[in-house]
Short mmCIF file of N, CA and C in Angstrom, two decimals:
data_model
loop_
_atom_site.label_atom_id
_atom_site.label_comp_id
_atom_site.label_asym_id
_atom_site.label_seq_id
_atom_site.Cartn_x
_atom_site.Cartn_y
_atom_site.Cartn_z
N MET Q 1 18.75 6.62 15.47
CA MET Q 1 18.33 6.36 16.57
C MET Q 1 19.27 6.80 17.78
N ALA Q 2 18.81 7.09 18.90
CA ALA Q 2 20.00 7.54 19.69
C ALA Q 2 20.85 5.89 21.26
N THR Q 3 22.26 6.05 21.19
CA THR Q 3 22.53 4.83 21.99
C THR Q 3 21.77 4.78 23.33
N LYS Q 4 21.66 3.49 23.85
CA LYS Q 4 20.58 3.48 25.20
C LYS Q 4 21.67 3.58 26.13
N GLY Q 5 21.43 4.00 27.18
CA GLY Q 5 22.23 4.58 28.22
C GLY Q 5 22.23 3.62 29.24
N PRO Q 6 22.78 3.46 30.33
CA PRO Q 6 23.12 2.13 31.19
C PRO Q 6 21.77 2.29 32.16
N ILE Q 7 20.93 3.00 32.15
CA ILE Q 7 19.84 2.90 32.98
C ILE Q 7 18.70 2.08 32.20
N GLU Q 8 18.34 2.64 31.08
CA GLU Q 8 17.59 2.29 29.96
C GLU Q 8 17.58 0.82 29.63
N GLU Q 9 18.94 0.44 29.08
CA GLU Q 9 19.97 -0.97 29.33
C GLU Q 9 19.72 -2.23 30.38
N ALA Q 10 19.62 -1.59 31.50
CA ALA Q 10 19.57 -2.21 32.74
C ALA Q 10 17.45 -2.64 32.69
N ALA Q 11 16.97 -1.66 32.90
CA ALA Q 11 15.66 -1.94 32.80
C ALA Q 11 15.03 -2.52 31.75
N GLU Q 12 15.54 -2.61 30.87
CA GLU Q 12 15.51 -3.49 29.67
C GLU Q 12 15.53 -4.99 30.22
N ARG Q 13 17.03 -4.84 30.21
CA ARG Q 13 17.20 -6.49 31.06
C ARG Q 13 16.31 -7.19 31.83
N LYS Q 14 15.92 -5.76 32.95
CA LYS Q 14 15.30 -6.74 34.11
C LYS Q 14 14.02 -7.13 33.79
N ILE Q 15 12.97 -6.45 33.14
CA ILE Q 15 11.75 -6.23 32.76
C ILE Q 15 11.22 -7.31 31.93
N THR Q 16 12.65 -7.90 30.73
CA THR Q 16 12.33 -8.76 29.86
C THR Q 16 13.05 -10.28 30.93
N GLU Q 17 14.08 -10.01 31.83
CA GLU Q 17 13.93 -11.79 32.26
C GLU Q 17 12.70 -12.01 33.34
N ALA Q 18 12.31 -10.64 34.08
CA ALA Q 18 10.96 -10.50 34.69
C ALA Q 18 9.89 -11.44 34.23
N LEU Q 19 9.44 -10.27 33.28
CA LEU Q 19 8.18 -10.39 32.98
C LEU Q 19 8.09 -11.34 31.06
N GLU Q 20 8.91 -11.74 30.57
CA GLU Q 20 9.14 -12.17 29.22
C GLU Q 20 7.91 -11.74 28.03
N PRO Q 21 8.24 -10.00 28.69
CA PRO Q 21 7.26 -9.47 27.56
C PRO Q 21 6.80 -9.76 25.91
N SER Q 22 5.94 -9.59 24.94
CA SER Q 22 5.92 -9.77 24.26
C SER Q 22 5.96 -8.84 23.35
N THR Q 23 5.95 -7.62 24.41
CA THR Q 23 5.93 -6.13 23.67
C THR Q 23 6.80 -5.61 24.45
N LEU Q 24 7.76 -4.76 24.50
CA LEU Q 24 8.53 -4.18 25.25
C LEU Q 24 9.43 -2.12 24.51
N GLU Q 25 8.46 -1.60 24.98
CA GLU Q 25 9.18 -0.31 24.02
C GLU Q 25 9.35 0.53 25.06
N ILE Q 26 10.28 1.07 25.50
CA ILE Q 26 11.04 1.80 26.25
C ILE Q 26 11.57 3.45 25.63
N VAL Q 27 11.15 4.58 25.95
CA VAL Q 27 11.28 5.94 25.28
C VAL Q 27 11.81 6.50 26.12
N ASN Q 28 12.88 7.11 26.15
CA ASN Q 28 13.42 8.49 27.27
C ASN Q 28 13.31 9.51 26.47
N GLU Q 29 12.40 9.66 27.10
CA GLU Q 29 11.96 11.70 27.03
C GLU Q 29 12.63 12.43 28.56
N SER Q 30 13.71 12.24 28.47
CA SER Q 30 14.29 13.06 29.57
C SER Q 30 14.45 14.35 28.79
N HIS Q 31 14.90 14.16 27.24
CA HIS Q 31 14.88 15.53 26.86
C HIS Q 31 13.58 16.55 27.10
N LEU Q 32 12.52 16.09 26.67
CA LEU Q 32 11.75 17.09 26.89
C LEU Q 32 11.26 17.91 28.46
N HIS Q 33 11.99 17.02 29.38
CA HIS Q 33 11.62 17.37 30.83
C HIS Q 33 13.19 18.32 31.05
N ALA Q 34 13.74 18.14 30.35
CA ALA Q 34 15.26 19.03 31.20
C ALA Q 34 15.52 20.41 31.56
N HIS Q 35 14.01 20.97 31.14
CA HIS Q 35 13.69 22.53 31.53
C HIS Q 35 13.08 22.84 32.96
N HIS Q 36 12.55 21.22 33.00
CA HIS Q 36 11.63 21.71 34.72
C HIS Q 36 12.61 21.81 35.95
N ALA Q 37 11.58 22.40 36.70
CA ALA Q 37 12.60 23.01 37.93
C ALA Q 37 13.85 22.08 39.04
N ALA Q 38 13.11 20.68 38.90
CA ALA Q 38 13.47 19.66 39.76
C ALA Q 38 14.68 18.86 38.93
N MET Q 39 14.96 19.39 37.14
CA MET Q 39 15.78 19.09 36.83
C MET Q 39 17.01 20.11 36.46
N ARG Q 40 17.12 20.88 37.26
CA ARG Q 40 17.98 22.20 37.22
C ARG Q 40 19.38 21.69 37.76
N GLY Q 41 20.43 21.70 36.88
CA GLY Q 41 21.39 21.37 37.44
C GLY Q 41 21.96 19.96 36.97
N ASN Q 42 21.02 18.97 37.05
CA ASN Q 42 20.92 17.82 36.45
C ASN Q 42 21.22 17.51 35.14
N THR Q 43 22.39 16.67 35.29
CA THR Q 43 22.95 16.42 34.12
C THR Q 43 22.63 14.64 33.52
N ASN Q 44 22.15 13.99 34.19
CA ASN Q 44 21.74 12.92 33.69
C ASN Q 44 20.67 12.67 32.60
N PRO Q 45 21.23 11.98 31.63
CA PRO Q 45 20.61 12.09 30.20
C PRO Q 45 19.04 11.22 30.49
N GLU Q 46 19.22 10.43 31.74
CA GLU Q 46 18.04 9.31 31.64
C GLU Q 46 17.32 9.54 33.22
N THR Q 47 16.35 10.14 33.18
CA THR Q 47 15.35 10.86 34.00
C THR Q 47 14.37 10.39 34.27
N HIS Q 48 13.76 10.25 32.72
CA HIS Q 48 12.00 10.20 32.44
C HIS Q 48 11.84 9.30 30.95
N PHE Q 49 11.11 8.11 31.40
CA PHE Q 49 10.89 7.11 30.54
C PHE Q 49 9.62 7.19 30.32
N ARG Q 50 9.16 6.58 29.18
CA ARG Q 50 7.69 6.11 28.92
C ARG Q 50 8.13 4.38 28.04
N ILE Q 51 7.05 3.81 29.68
CA ILE Q 51 7.64 2.37 29.14
C ILE Q 51 6.56 1.50 28.89
N THR Q 52 6.07 1.00 28.00
CA THR Q 52 5.05 -0.07 27.09
C THR Q 52 5.29 -1.34 27.49
N ILE Q 53 4.68 -2.26 28.23
CA ILE Q 53 4.85 -3.44 28.47
C ILE Q 53 3.69 -4.29 28.58
N VAL Q 54 3.73 -4.99 27.60
CA VAL Q 54 3.05 -6.30 26.91
C VAL Q 54 3.11 -7.80 27.77
N SER Q 55 2.82 -8.33 28.15
CA SER Q 55 2.81 -9.32 29.34
C SER Q 55 2.01 -10.27 29.74
N GLU Q 56 1.88 -11.44 29.41
CA GLU Q 56 0.77 -12.74 30.15
C GLU Q 56 1.52 -12.57 31.84
N ASN Q 57 2.28 -12.31 32.67
CA ASN Q 57 2.20 -11.85 34.06
C ASN Q 57 1.91 -11.09 34.03
N PHE Q 58 0.88 -10.35 33.49
CA PHE Q 58 0.14 -9.20 34.55
C PHE Q 58 -1.16 -9.73 34.50
N ALA Q 59 -1.69 -10.76 33.77
CA ALA Q 59 -3.19 -11.38 33.80
C ALA Q 59 -3.41 -11.86 35.15
N GLY Q 60 -4.55 -11.14 35.46
CA GLY Q 60 -5.41 -11.42 36.80
C GLY Q 60 -4.88 -10.33 37.97
N LYS Q 61 -4.17 -9.04 37.38
CA LYS Q 61 -3.21 -8.03 38.45
C LYS Q 61 -4.19 -7.22 38.31
N THR Q 62 -4.31 -6.03 39.05
CA THR Q 62 -4.54 -4.84 38.86
C THR Q 62 -3.53 -3.58 38.44
N MET Q 63 -4.17 -2.39 37.73
CA MET Q 63 -3.10 -1.97 37.44
C MET Q 63 -2.26 -1.12 38.89
N MET Q 64 -2.69 -1.13 39.43
CA MET Q 64 -1.34 -1.38 40.85
C MET Q 64 -0.87 -2.12 40.93
N GLN Q 65 -1.16 -3.09 40.91
CA GLN Q 65 -0.10 -4.36 40.99
C GLN Q 65 1.09 -4.59 40.56
N ARG Q 66 0.55 -4.51 38.53
CA ARG Q 66 1.46 -4.29 37.77
C ARG Q 66 2.17 -3.15 37.92
N HIS Q 67 1.74 -2.61 38.05
CA HIS Q 67 2.89 -0.49 38.43
C HIS Q 67 3.71 -1.02 39.75
N ARG Q 68 3.33 -1.64 40.45
CA ARG Q 68 4.01 -1.67 41.85
C ARG Q 68 5.10 -3.12 41.41
N LEU Q 69 4.86 -3.84 40.31
CA LEU Q 69 5.59 -4.82 40.25
C LEU Q 69 6.88 -4.21 38.97
N VAL Q 70 6.40 -3.45 38.46
CA VAL Q 70 7.52 -2.83 37.26
C VAL Q 70 8.40 -1.54 38.71
N TYR Q 71 7.98 -1.16 39.19
CA TYR Q 71 8.52 -0.34 40.27
C TYR Q 71 9.55 -0.88 40.93
N GLY Q 72 9.16 -2.34 41.26
CA GLY Q 72 9.99 -2.97 42.29
C GLY Q 72 11.59 -3.63 40.99
N LEU Q 73 10.88 -4.10 40.00
CA LEU Q 73 12.38 -4.28 39.04
C LEU Q 73 13.23 -3.68 38.87
N LEU Q 74 12.67 -2.27 39.33
CA LEU Q 74 13.67 -1.33 38.97
C LEU Q 74 13.50 -0.17 39.84
N ASN Q 75 13.70 -0.80 40.95
CA ASN Q 75 14.05 -0.02 42.14
C ASN Q 75 15.46 0.69 42.30
N GLU Q 76 16.31 0.03 42.00
CA GLU Q 76 17.38 0.39 42.04
C GLU Q 76 17.92 1.93 41.11
N GLU Q 77 17.06 1.36 39.80
CA GLU Q 77 16.86 2.75 38.70
C GLU Q 77 16.50 3.68 39.35
N LEU Q 78 15.45 3.68 40.19
CA LEU Q 78 14.42 4.80 40.67
C LEU Q 78 15.68 5.16 41.66
N GLN Q 79 15.71 4.86 42.42
CA GLN Q 79 16.79 5.35 43.78
C GLN Q 79 18.58 5.78 42.96
N ASN Q 80 18.66 5.95 41.73
CA ASN Q 80 20.16 6.25 41.25
C ASN Q 80 19.54 6.83 39.89
N GLY Q 81 18.34 7.61 39.26
CA GLY Q 81 18.37 8.43 38.33
C GLY Q 81 17.29 9.09 37.53
N ILE Q 82 16.39 7.17 37.74
CA ILE Q 82 14.69 7.83 37.50
C ILE Q 82 14.14 9.09 38.29
N HIS Q 83 13.92 9.74 37.28
CA HIS Q 83 12.42 10.72 38.59
C HIS Q 83 11.45 10.33 37.99
N ALA Q 84 11.06 9.29 36.64
CA ALA Q 84 9.91 9.83 36.59
C ALA Q 84 9.53 8.88 35.42
N LEU Q 85 8.19 7.61 36.10
CA LEU Q 85 7.72 6.60 34.79
C LEU Q 85 6.86 6.80 34.46
N SER Q 86 6.44 6.82 33.15
CA SER Q 86 5.02 7.03 32.85
C SER Q 86 4.90 5.19 31.96
N LEU Q 87 3.71 4.49 33.07
CA LEU Q 87 3.62 2.90 32.64
C LEU Q 87 2.40 2.65 31.54
N LYS Q 88 2.28 1.98 30.75
CA LYS Q 88 1.25 1.45 30.15
C LYS Q 88 1.62 -0.83 30.58
N THR Q 89 0.48 -0.60 31.21
CA THR Q 89 0.88 -2.29 31.35
C THR Q 89 -0.41 -3.29 30.85
N LYS Q 90 -0.09 -4.00 29.91
CA LYS Q 90 -1.56 -4.73 29.41
C LYS Q 90 -0.92 -5.99 29.21
N THR Q 91 -1.77 -7.32 29.34
CA THR Q 91 -1.50 -7.85 28.38
C THR Q 91 -1.76 -8.20 26.95
N LYS Q 92 -1.95 -9.34 26.41
CA LYS Q 92 -2.11 -9.21 24.55
C LYS Q 92 -3.36 -9.00 24.64
N GLU Q 93 -4.03 -9.62 24.86
CA GLU Q 93 -5.74 -9.84 25.15
C GLU Q 93 -6.30 -8.42 25.31
N GLU Q 94 -5.77 -7.46 26.20
CA GLU Q 94 -6.10 -6.21 26.55
C GLU Q 94 -5.54 -5.46 25.58
N MET Q 95 -4.49 -5.41 24.99
CA MET Q 95 -3.89 -4.54 23.55
C MET Q 95 -4.83 -5.08 22.75
N GLU Q 96 -5.47 -6.47 22.42
CA GLU Q 96 -5.55 -6.48 21.04
C GLU Q 96 -7.22 -6.30 21.37
N LYS Q 97 -8.16 -6.14 22.25
CA LYS Q 97 -9.20 -5.33 22.59
C LYS Q 97 -9.18 -3.91 22.41
N ALA Q 98 -8.32 -3.52 23.04
CA ALA Q 98 -8.33 -1.79 22.39
C ALA Q 98 -8.06 -1.71 21.37
N ALA Q 99 -6.51 -2.43 20.46
CA ALA Q 99 -7.07 -2.06 19.35
C ALA Q 99 -8.41 -2.13 18.51
N ALA Q 100 -8.58 -3.34 18.64
CA ALA Q 100 -10.04 -3.17 17.89
C ALA Q 100 -11.66 -2.46 18.26
N LYS Q 101 -11.29 -1.78 19.13
CA LYS Q 101 -11.90 -1.02 20.21
C LYS Q 101 -12.22 0.65 19.18
N GLN Q 102 -10.15 0.94 18.95
CA GLN Q 102 -10.44 1.46 17.75
C GLN Q 102 -10.25 2.06 16.86
N GLN Q 103 -10.04 1.02 16.44
CA GLN Q 103 -10.52 0.60 14.97
C GLN Q 103 -12.10 0.96 14.76
N GLN Q 104 -13.15 0.05 15.97
CA GLN Q 104 -14.31 0.30 15.47
C GLN Q 104 -14.80 2.16 15.37
N GLN Q 105 -14.19 2.59 16.10
CA GLN Q 105 -14.14 4.12 16.22
C GLN Q 105 -13.82 4.55 15.20
N GLN Q 106 -13.27 4.23 14.34
CA GLN Q 106 -12.63 5.13 13.17
C GLN Q 106 -13.58 5.07 11.86
#
């Protein structure tokens, strides 16, 4: 497993402190995008992340509100290195419902 960089560590700390997630998965996908034109000449190894957050702090919020909340938490990182985020923001109940639905379909 690769060592976490400073941007990933900051994101993990900020999300954990603010949202107290029951699940937090941060995947650095920067290597998958290194060949893109926008990344040409960029040597930052922390530009693209896929983040899954399960938190009761999302209850009653729309997906847009949840994403804005996360973007607000990571504003500094977005200004200083992160080029793209893929977010999955759910409550525990929503994750359980999705898992049950997937099981029924199998």
